[in-house]
């Protein structure tokens, strides 16, 4: 099973559920796996422990996920699928800010400054919201660390990164950057680091350093003019 996001597919490896009740049971197993990761980390994931947490028979977990790696990988894919909406929201807000500028406004320094302020606010809100959801950030970090030892999970994490980066990359393409792929790497990497810094207590959510960092990142990525084509703006 895949989740189409436009440029990358998020792949499920376990057995598919055909009936509605089976899909609900499979979903319960994946959500129970995520709860266990919050409590015990990846190493706490065992078929019996997941079955107990999900309140399903042990046979259900082994039916849908014969291999423990499939269970871990599919739990990550489910986790990413649920979280992509926040990235899409950031993308939509950013697209709207850029598209609201007229052709003349896009070439002016004052409009560039306004766009930077708007994007800075959007990114700051996104980072703070993500860091506030501590359980999801713990799950994400646990998966990323485990991916260094688990090849199947490595592939899932790589596809997740591509899915999220592609959403950011589309925005920079809209702005007419020469290298939107590199810009997406910078933006996505900075956002992940700031989320971790808040989560670990290194930076407070209301820290001036957080705002200065995001402002500098956005200022460095937005070109002197924003040559958004009329086709891109309204297509």
PDB file of C-alpha atoms in Angstrom:
ATOM      1  CA  UNK A   1       0.000   0.000   0.000  1.00  0.00           C
ATOM      2  CA  UNK A   2       1.284   3.478  -0.793  1.00  0.00           C
ATOM      3  CA  UNK A   3       0.389   7.008   0.188  1.00  0.00           C
ATOM      4  CA  UNK A   4       0.721   9.303  -2.812  1.00  0.00           C
ATOM      5  CA  UNK A   5       2.051  12.745  -1.921  1.00  0.00           C
ATOM      6  CA  UNK A   6       3.052  13.862  -5.401  1.00  0.00           C
ATOM      7  CA  UNK A   7       6.725  12.912  -5.554  1.00  0.00           C
ATOM      8  CA  UNK A   8       7.383  10.101  -3.072  1.00  0.00           C
ATOM      9  CA  UNK A   9       5.372   7.089  -1.950  1.00  0.00           C
ATOM     10  CA  UNK A  10       5.139   6.014   1.668  1.00  0.00           C
ATOM     11  CA  UNK A  11       5.035   2.221   1.566  1.00  0.00           C
ATOM     12  CA  UNK A  12       3.318  -0.214   3.927  1.00  0.00           C
ATOM     13  CA  UNK A  13       4.920  -3.667   4.102  1.00  0.00           C
ATOM     14  CA  UNK A  14       2.586  -5.654   6.351  1.00  0.00           C
ATOM     15  CA  UNK A  15      -0.476  -7.625   5.312  1.00  0.00           C
ATOM     16  CA  UNK A  16      -3.295  -5.495   3.953  1.00  0.00           C
ATOM     17  CA  UNK A  17      -6.640  -5.312   5.737  1.00  0.00           C
ATOM     18  CA  UNK A  18      -9.618  -5.661   3.416  1.00  0.00           C
ATOM     19  CA  UNK A  19     -12.681  -5.346   5.679  1.00  0.00           C
ATOM     20  CA  UNK A  20     -13.543  -2.260   7.729  1.00  0.00           C
ATOM     21  CA  UNK A  21     -13.198  -4.106  11.056  1.00  0.00           C
ATOM     22  CA  UNK A  22      -9.834  -5.507   9.948  1.00  0.00           C
ATOM     23  CA  UNK A  23      -8.610  -2.034   9.019  1.00  0.00           C
ATOM     24  CA  UNK A  24      -9.628  -0.773  12.456  1.00  0.00           C
ATOM     25  CA  UNK A  25      -7.777  -3.614  14.151  1.00  0.00           C
ATOM     26  CA  UNK A  26      -4.669  -3.011  12.053  1.00  0.00           C
ATOM     27  CA  UNK A  27      -4.832   0.680  12.898  1.00  0.00           C
ATOM     28  CA  UNK A  28      -5.187  -0.145  16.616  1.00  0.00           C
ATOM     29  CA  UNK A  29      -2.032  -2.258  16.409  1.00  0.00           C
ATOM     30  CA  UNK A  30      -0.058   0.564  14.761  1.00  0.00           C
ATOM     31  CA  UNK A  31      -1.271   3.129  17.284  1.00  0.00           C
ATOM     32  CA  UNK A  32      -0.449   0.786  20.168  1.00  0.00           C
ATOM     33  CA  UNK A  33       3.061   0.406  18.765  1.00  0.00           C
ATOM     34  CA  UNK A  34       3.494   4.187  18.798  1.00  0.00           C
ATOM     35  CA  UNK A  35       2.290   4.410  22.400  1.00  0.00           C
ATOM     36  CA  UNK A  36       4.777   1.746  23.425  1.00  0.00           C
ATOM     37  CA  UNK A  37       7.592   3.675  21.747  1.00  0.00           C
ATOM     38  CA  UNK A  38       6.741   6.702  23.901  1.00  0.00           C
ATOM     39  CA  UNK A  39       6.801   4.515  27.024  1.00  0.00           C
ATOM     40  CA  UNK A  40       9.725   2.206  26.309  1.00  0.00           C
ATOM     41  CA  UNK A  41      11.400   3.141  23.041  1.00  0.00           C
ATOM     42  CA  UNK A  42      11.824   0.958  19.977  1.00  0.00           C
ATOM     43  CA  UNK A  43      13.321  -1.900  21.962  1.00  0.00           C
ATOM     44  CA  UNK A  44      10.062  -2.263  23.857  1.00  0.00           C
ATOM     45  CA  UNK A  45       8.295  -3.317  20.656  1.00  0.00           C
ATOM     46  CA  UNK A  46       7.420  -7.017  20.782  1.00  0.00           C
ATOM     47  CA  UNK A  47       4.405  -8.757  19.297  1.00  0.00           C
ATOM     48  CA  UNK A  48       3.108  -9.774  22.715  1.00  0.00           C
ATOM     49  CA  UNK A  49       3.594  -6.301  24.211  1.00  0.00           C
ATOM     50  CA  UNK A  50       1.874  -4.640  21.257  1.00  0.00           C
ATOM     51  CA  UNK A  51      -1.052  -7.096  21.403  1.00  0.00           C
ATOM     52  CA  UNK A  52      -1.488  -6.336  25.105  1.00  0.00           C
ATOM     53  CA  UNK A  53      -1.341  -2.571  24.511  1.00  0.00           C
ATOM     54  CA  UNK A  54      -3.782  -2.782  21.587  1.00  0.00           C
ATOM     55  CA  UNK A  55      -6.076  -5.183  23.469  1.00  0.00           C
ATOM     56  CA  UNK A  56      -6.073  -7.646  20.575  1.00  0.00           C
ATOM     57  CA  UNK A  57      -5.113 -11.334  20.400  1.00  0.00           C
ATOM     58  CA  UNK A  58      -1.434 -12.065  19.848  1.00  0.00           C
ATOM     59  CA  UNK A  59      -2.422 -13.852  16.638  1.00  0.00           C
ATOM     60  CA  UNK A  60      -3.680 -10.538  15.241  1.00  0.00           C
ATOM     61  CA  UNK A  61      -0.290  -8.840  15.441  1.00  0.00           C
ATOM     62  CA  UNK A  62       1.526 -11.792  13.878  1.00  0.00           C
ATOM     63  CA  UNK A  63      -1.167 -12.084  11.183  1.00  0.00           C
ATOM     64  CA  UNK A  64      -0.716  -8.520   9.954  1.00  0.00           C
ATOM     65  CA  UNK A  65       2.991  -8.291  10.780  1.00  0.00           C
ATOM     66  CA  UNK A  66       4.831 -11.612  10.642  1.00  0.00           C
ATOM     67  CA  UNK A  67       8.147  -9.771  10.770  1.00  0.00           C
ATOM     68  CA  UNK A  68       8.799  -7.355  13.637  1.00  0.00           C
ATOM     69  CA  UNK A  69      10.639  -5.087  11.215  1.00  0.00           C
ATOM     70  CA  UNK A  70       7.421  -4.790   9.178  1.00  0.00           C
ATOM     71  CA  UNK A  71       5.562  -3.714  12.305  1.00  0.00           C
ATOM     72  CA  UNK A  72       8.168  -1.090  13.159  1.00  0.00           C
ATOM     73  CA  UNK A  73       8.434   0.168   9.588  1.00  0.00           C
ATOM     74  CA  UNK A  74       4.665   0.342   9.076  1.00  0.00           C
ATOM     75  CA  UNK A  75       4.208   2.112  12.402  1.00  0.00           C
ATOM     76  CA  UNK A  76       6.632   4.751  11.205  1.00  0.00           C
ATOM     77  CA  UNK A  77       4.842   5.094   7.867  1.00  0.00           C
ATOM     78  CA  UNK A  78       1.514   5.478   9.681  1.00  0.00           C
ATOM     79  CA  UNK A  79       3.113   8.066  11.979  1.00  0.00           C
ATOM     80  CA  UNK A  80       4.446  10.042   9.005  1.00  0.00           C
ATOM     81  CA  UNK A  81       1.143   9.851   7.150  1.00  0.00           C
ATOM     82  CA  UNK A  82      -0.645  11.399  10.127  1.00  0.00           C
ATOM     83  CA  UNK A  83       1.996  14.136  10.482  1.00  0.00           C
ATOM     84  CA  UNK A  84       2.233  15.224   6.854  1.00  0.00           C
ATOM     85  CA  UNK A  85      -0.807  17.443   7.298  1.00  0.00           C
ATOM     86  CA  UNK A  86       1.149  19.900   9.459  1.00  0.00           C
ATOM     87  CA  UNK A  87       3.796  20.227   6.737  1.00  0.00           C
ATOM     88  CA  UNK A  88       1.092  20.727   4.109  1.00  0.00           C
ATOM     89  CA  UNK A  89      -0.469  23.442   6.260  1.00  0.00           C
ATOM     90  CA  UNK A  90       2.857  25.286   6.467  1.00  0.00           C
ATOM     91  CA  UNK A  91       3.214  24.925   2.698  1.00  0.00           C
ATOM     92  CA  UNK A  92      -0.288  26.256   2.028  1.00  0.00           C
ATOM     93  CA  UNK A  93       0.227  29.273   4.288  1.00  0.00           C
ATOM     94  CA  UNK A  94       3.535  30.032   2.602  1.00  0.00           C
ATOM     95  CA  UNK A  95       2.075  29.642  -0.897  1.00  0.00           C
ATOM     96  CA  UNK A  96      -0.789  31.951   0.009  1.00  0.00           C
ATOM     97  CA  UNK A  97       1.578  34.653   1.280  1.00  0.00           C
ATOM     98  CA  UNK A  98       3.584  34.546  -1.956  1.00  0.00           C
ATOM     99  CA  UNK A  99       0.585  34.415  -4.279  1.00  0.00           C
ATOM    100  CA  UNK A 100      -1.093  37.390  -2.605  1.00  0.00           C
ATOM    101  CA  UNK A 101       1.658  39.659  -3.964  1.00  0.00           C
ATOM    102  CA  UNK A 102       1.108  41.343  -7.316  1.00  0.00           C
ATOM    103  CA  UNK A 103       3.777  41.219 -10.011  1.00  0.00           C
ATOM    104  CA  UNK A 104       4.974  44.689  -9.044  1.00  0.00           C
ATOM    105  CA  UNK A 105       4.935  43.905  -5.343  1.00  0.00           C
ATOM    106  CA  UNK A 106       7.047  40.798  -5.838  1.00  0.00           C
ATOM    107  CA  UNK A 107       9.892  42.932  -7.172  1.00  0.00           C
ATOM    108  CA  UNK A 108       9.857  45.494  -4.357  1.00  0.00           C
ATOM    109  CA  UNK A 109      12.050  45.458  -1.265  1.00  0.00           C
ATOM    110  CA  UNK A 110       9.102  46.342   0.981  1.00  0.00           C
ATOM    111  CA  UNK A 111       7.109  43.342  -0.225  1.00  0.00           C
ATOM    112  CA  UNK A 112      10.136  41.092   0.148  1.00  0.00           C
ATOM    113  CA  UNK A 113      10.435  42.280   3.760  1.00  0.00           C
ATOM    114  CA  UNK A 114       6.732  41.609   4.328  1.00  0.00           C
ATOM    115  CA  UNK A 115       7.017  38.127   2.827  1.00  0.00           C
ATOM    116  CA  UNK A 116      10.000  37.352   5.066  1.00  0.00           C
ATOM    117  CA  UNK A 117       8.033  38.491   8.126  1.00  0.00           C
ATOM    118  CA  UNK A 118       5.049  36.337   7.179  1.00  0.00           C
ATOM    119  CA  UNK A 119       7.135  33.255   6.453  1.00  0.00           C
ATOM    120  CA  UNK A 120       9.082  33.739   9.661  1.00  0.00           C
ATOM    121  CA  UNK A 121       5.827  33.801  11.604  1.00  0.00           C
ATOM    122  CA  UNK A 122       4.531  30.687   9.831  1.00  0.00           C
ATOM    123  CA  UNK A 123       7.741  28.730  10.474  1.00  0.00           C
ATOM    124  CA  UNK A 124       7.947  29.835  14.111  1.00  0.00           C
ATOM    125  CA  UNK A 125       4.369  28.722  14.715  1.00  0.00           C
ATOM    126  CA  UNK A 126       5.057  25.394  12.997  1.00  0.00           C
ATOM    127  CA  UNK A 127       8.233  24.737  15.020  1.00  0.00           C
ATOM    128  CA  UNK A 128       6.586  25.631  18.329  1.00  0.00           C
ATOM    129  CA  UNK A 129       3.508  23.516  17.593  1.00  0.00           C
ATOM    130  CA  UNK A 130       5.642  20.541  16.610  1.00  0.00           C
ATOM    131  CA  UNK A 131       7.873  20.837  19.684  1.00  0.00           C
ATOM    132  CA  UNK A 132       4.842  21.164  21.941  1.00  0.00           C
ATOM    133  CA  UNK A 133       3.687  17.696  20.868  1.00  0.00           C
ATOM    134  CA  UNK A 134       6.413  15.996  22.891  1.00  0.00           C
ATOM    135  CA  UNK A 135       5.182  12.431  22.367  1.00  0.00           C
ATOM    136  CA  UNK A 136       5.292  12.732  18.566  1.00  0.00           C
ATOM    137  CA  UNK A 137       8.790  14.208  18.679  1.00  0.00           C
ATOM    138  CA  UNK A 138       9.973  11.368  20.945  1.00  0.00           C
ATOM    139  CA  UNK A 139       8.509   8.839  18.507  1.00  0.00           C
ATOM    140  CA  UNK A 140      10.141  10.571  15.546  1.00  0.00           C
ATOM    141  CA  UNK A 141      13.561  10.645  17.214  1.00  0.00           C
ATOM    142  CA  UNK A 142      13.255   7.001  18.264  1.00  0.00           C
ATOM    143  CA  UNK A 143      12.505   5.964  14.675  1.00  0.00           C
ATOM    144  CA  UNK A 144      15.348   8.037  13.237  1.00  0.00           C
ATOM    145  CA  UNK A 145      17.860   6.558  15.678  1.00  0.00           C
ATOM    146  CA  UNK A 146      16.637   3.016  15.026  1.00  0.00           C
ATOM    147  CA  UNK A 147      16.946   3.624  11.271  1.00  0.00           C
ATOM    148  CA  UNK A 148      20.719   3.713  11.701  1.00  0.00           C
ATOM    149  CA  UNK A 149      20.528  -0.012  12.590  1.00  0.00           C
ATOM    150  CA  UNK A 150      17.506  -1.125  10.576  1.00  0.00           C
ATOM    151  CA  UNK A 151      17.814  -1.074   6.781  1.00  0.00           C
ATOM    152  CA  UNK A 152      14.089  -1.422   6.157  1.00  0.00           C
ATOM    153  CA  UNK A 153      13.367   1.471   8.484  1.00  0.00           C
ATOM    154  CA  UNK A 154      16.152   3.443   6.816  1.00  0.00           C
ATOM    155  CA  UNK A 155      14.254   3.203   3.545  1.00  0.00           C
ATOM    156  CA  UNK A 156      11.034   4.343   5.230  1.00  0.00           C
ATOM    157  CA  UNK A 157      12.759   7.306   6.877  1.00  0.00           C
ATOM    158  CA  UNK A 158      14.370   8.270   3.583  1.00  0.00           C
ATOM    159  CA  UNK A 159      11.009   8.221   1.811  1.00  0.00           C
ATOM    160  CA  UNK A 160       9.471  10.248   4.630  1.00  0.00           C
ATOM    161  CA  UNK A 161      12.175  12.888   4.272  1.00  0.00           C
ATOM    162  CA  UNK A 162      11.607  13.013   0.527  1.00  0.00           C
ATOM    163  CA  UNK A 163       7.855  13.421   1.017  1.00  0.00           C
ATOM    164  CA  UNK A 164       8.234  16.341   3.400  1.00  0.00           C
ATOM    165  CA  UNK A 165      11.099  17.973   1.551  1.00  0.00           C
ATOM    166  CA  UNK A 166       9.152  17.830  -1.706  1.00  0.00           C
ATOM    167  CA  UNK A 167       6.393  19.938  -0.138  1.00  0.00           C
ATOM    168  CA  UNK A 168       8.939  22.548   0.962  1.00  0.00           C
ATOM    169  CA  UNK A 169      10.751  22.320  -2.371  1.00  0.00           C
ATOM    170  CA  UNK A 170       7.577  23.183  -4.284  1.00  0.00           C
ATOM    171  CA  UNK A 171       7.363  26.477  -2.413  1.00  0.00           C
ATOM    172  CA  UNK A 172      10.932  27.465  -3.248  1.00  0.00           C
ATOM    173  CA  UNK A 173      10.317  26.482  -6.851  1.00  0.00           C
ATOM    174  CA  UNK A 174       7.345  28.844  -6.841  1.00  0.00           C
ATOM    175  CA  UNK A 175       9.637  31.639  -5.668  1.00  0.00           C
ATOM    176  CA  UNK A 176      11.943  31.005  -8.596  1.00  0.00           C
ATOM    177  CA  UNK A 177      15.029  29.934  -6.633  1.00  0.00           C
ATOM    178  CA  UNK A 178      17.852  28.542  -8.748  1.00  0.00           C
ATOM    179  CA  UNK A 179      18.244  25.526  -6.454  1.00  0.00           C
ATOM    180  CA  UNK A 180      14.958  24.803  -4.647  1.00  0.00           C
ATOM    181  CA  UNK A 181      16.191  21.331  -3.677  1.00  0.00           C
ATOM    182  CA  UNK A 182      19.110  22.751  -1.669  1.00  0.00           C
ATOM    183  CA  UNK A 183      16.856  25.426  -0.163  1.00  0.00           C
ATOM    184  CA  UNK A 184      14.448  22.702   1.002  1.00  0.00           C
ATOM    185  CA  UNK A 185      17.345  20.823   2.624  1.00  0.00           C
ATOM    186  CA  UNK A 186      18.367  23.946   4.533  1.00  0.00           C
ATOM    187  CA  UNK A 187      14.841  24.821   5.639  1.00  0.00           C
ATOM    188  CA  UNK A 188      13.821  21.284   6.612  1.00  0.00           C
ATOM    189  CA  UNK A 189      17.100  20.598   8.410  1.00  0.00           C
ATOM    190  CA  UNK A 190      16.897  23.842  10.369  1.00  0.00           C
ATOM    191  CA  UNK A 191      13.304  23.180  11.386  1.00  0.00           C
ATOM    192  CA  UNK A 192      14.155  19.668  12.646  1.00  0.00           C
ATOM    193  CA  UNK A 193      17.125  20.977  14.641  1.00  0.00           C
ATOM    194  CA  UNK A 194      15.100  23.749  16.248  1.00  0.00           C
ATOM    195  CA  UNK A 195      12.355  21.317  17.208  1.00  0.00           C
ATOM    196  CA  UNK A 196      14.980  19.132  18.899  1.00  0.00           C
ATOM    197  CA  UNK A 197      16.561  22.122  20.661  1.00  0.00           C
ATOM    198  CA  UNK A 198      13.182  23.106  22.129  1.00  0.00           C
ATOM    199  CA  UNK A 199      12.383  19.507  23.060  1.00  0.00           C
ATOM    200  CA  UNK A 200      15.708  19.094  24.876  1.00  0.00           C
ATOM    201  CA  UNK A 201      15.335  22.421  26.693  1.00  0.00           C
ATOM    202  CA  UNK A 202      18.316  24.031  24.966  1.00  0.00           C
ATOM    203  CA  UNK A 203      16.121  26.778  23.497  1.00  0.00           C
ATOM    204  CA  UNK A 204      12.874  28.055  25.006  1.00  0.00           C
ATOM    205  CA  UNK A 205       9.868  28.305  22.666  1.00  0.00           C
ATOM    206  CA  UNK A 206       9.751  32.061  23.277  1.00  0.00           C
ATOM    207  CA  UNK A 207      13.516  32.539  23.006  1.00  0.00           C
ATOM    208  CA  UNK A 208      14.700  35.526  20.919  1.00  0.00           C
ATOM    209  CA  UNK A 209      17.375  33.195  19.538  1.00  0.00           C
ATOM    210  CA  UNK A 210      14.683  31.001  18.010  1.00  0.00           C
ATOM    211  CA  UNK A 211      13.122  33.960  16.219  1.00  0.00           C
ATOM    212  CA  UNK A 212      16.504  35.305  15.084  1.00  0.00           C
ATOM    213  CA  UNK A 213      17.483  31.905  13.710  1.00  0.00           C
ATOM    214  CA  UNK A 214      14.285  31.475  11.710  1.00  0.00           C
ATOM    215  CA  UNK A 215      14.463  35.068  10.469  1.00  0.00           C
ATOM    216  CA  UNK A 216      18.047  34.614   9.284  1.00  0.00           C
ATOM    217  CA  UNK A 217      17.190  31.329   7.573  1.00  0.00           C
ATOM    218  CA  UNK A 218      14.204  32.788   5.720  1.00  0.00           C
ATOM    219  CA  UNK A 219      16.091  36.001   4.862  1.00  0.00           C
ATOM    220  CA  UNK A 220      18.951  33.976   3.423  1.00  0.00           C
ATOM    221  CA  UNK A 221      16.687  31.791   1.297  1.00  0.00           C
ATOM    222  CA  UNK A 222      14.300  34.355  -0.147  1.00  0.00           C
ATOM    223  CA  UNK A 223      15.805  36.009  -3.244  1.00  0.00           C
ATOM    224  CA  UNK A 224      16.125  39.775  -3.668  1.00  0.00           C
ATOM    225  CA  UNK A 225      13.089  39.606  -5.961  1.00  0.00           C
ATOM    226  CA  UNK A 226      10.397  36.953  -6.074  1.00  0.00           C
ATOM    227  CA  UNK A 227       9.895  36.096  -9.772  1.00  0.00           C
ATOM    228  CA  UNK A 228       6.762  34.027  -9.391  1.00  0.00           C
ATOM    229  CA  UNK A 229       5.243  33.363 -12.797  1.00  0.00           C
ATOM    230  CA  UNK A 230       1.597  34.088 -13.389  1.00  0.00           C
ATOM    231  CA  UNK A 231       1.117  30.448 -14.435  1.00  0.00           C
ATOM    232  CA  UNK A 232       2.587  29.184 -11.170  1.00  0.00           C
ATOM    233  CA  UNK A 233       0.694  31.705  -9.108  1.00  0.00           C
ATOM    234  CA  UNK A 234      -2.741  30.854 -10.472  1.00  0.00           C
ATOM    235  CA  UNK A 235      -2.298  27.332 -11.884  1.00  0.00           C
TER     236      UNK A 235
END
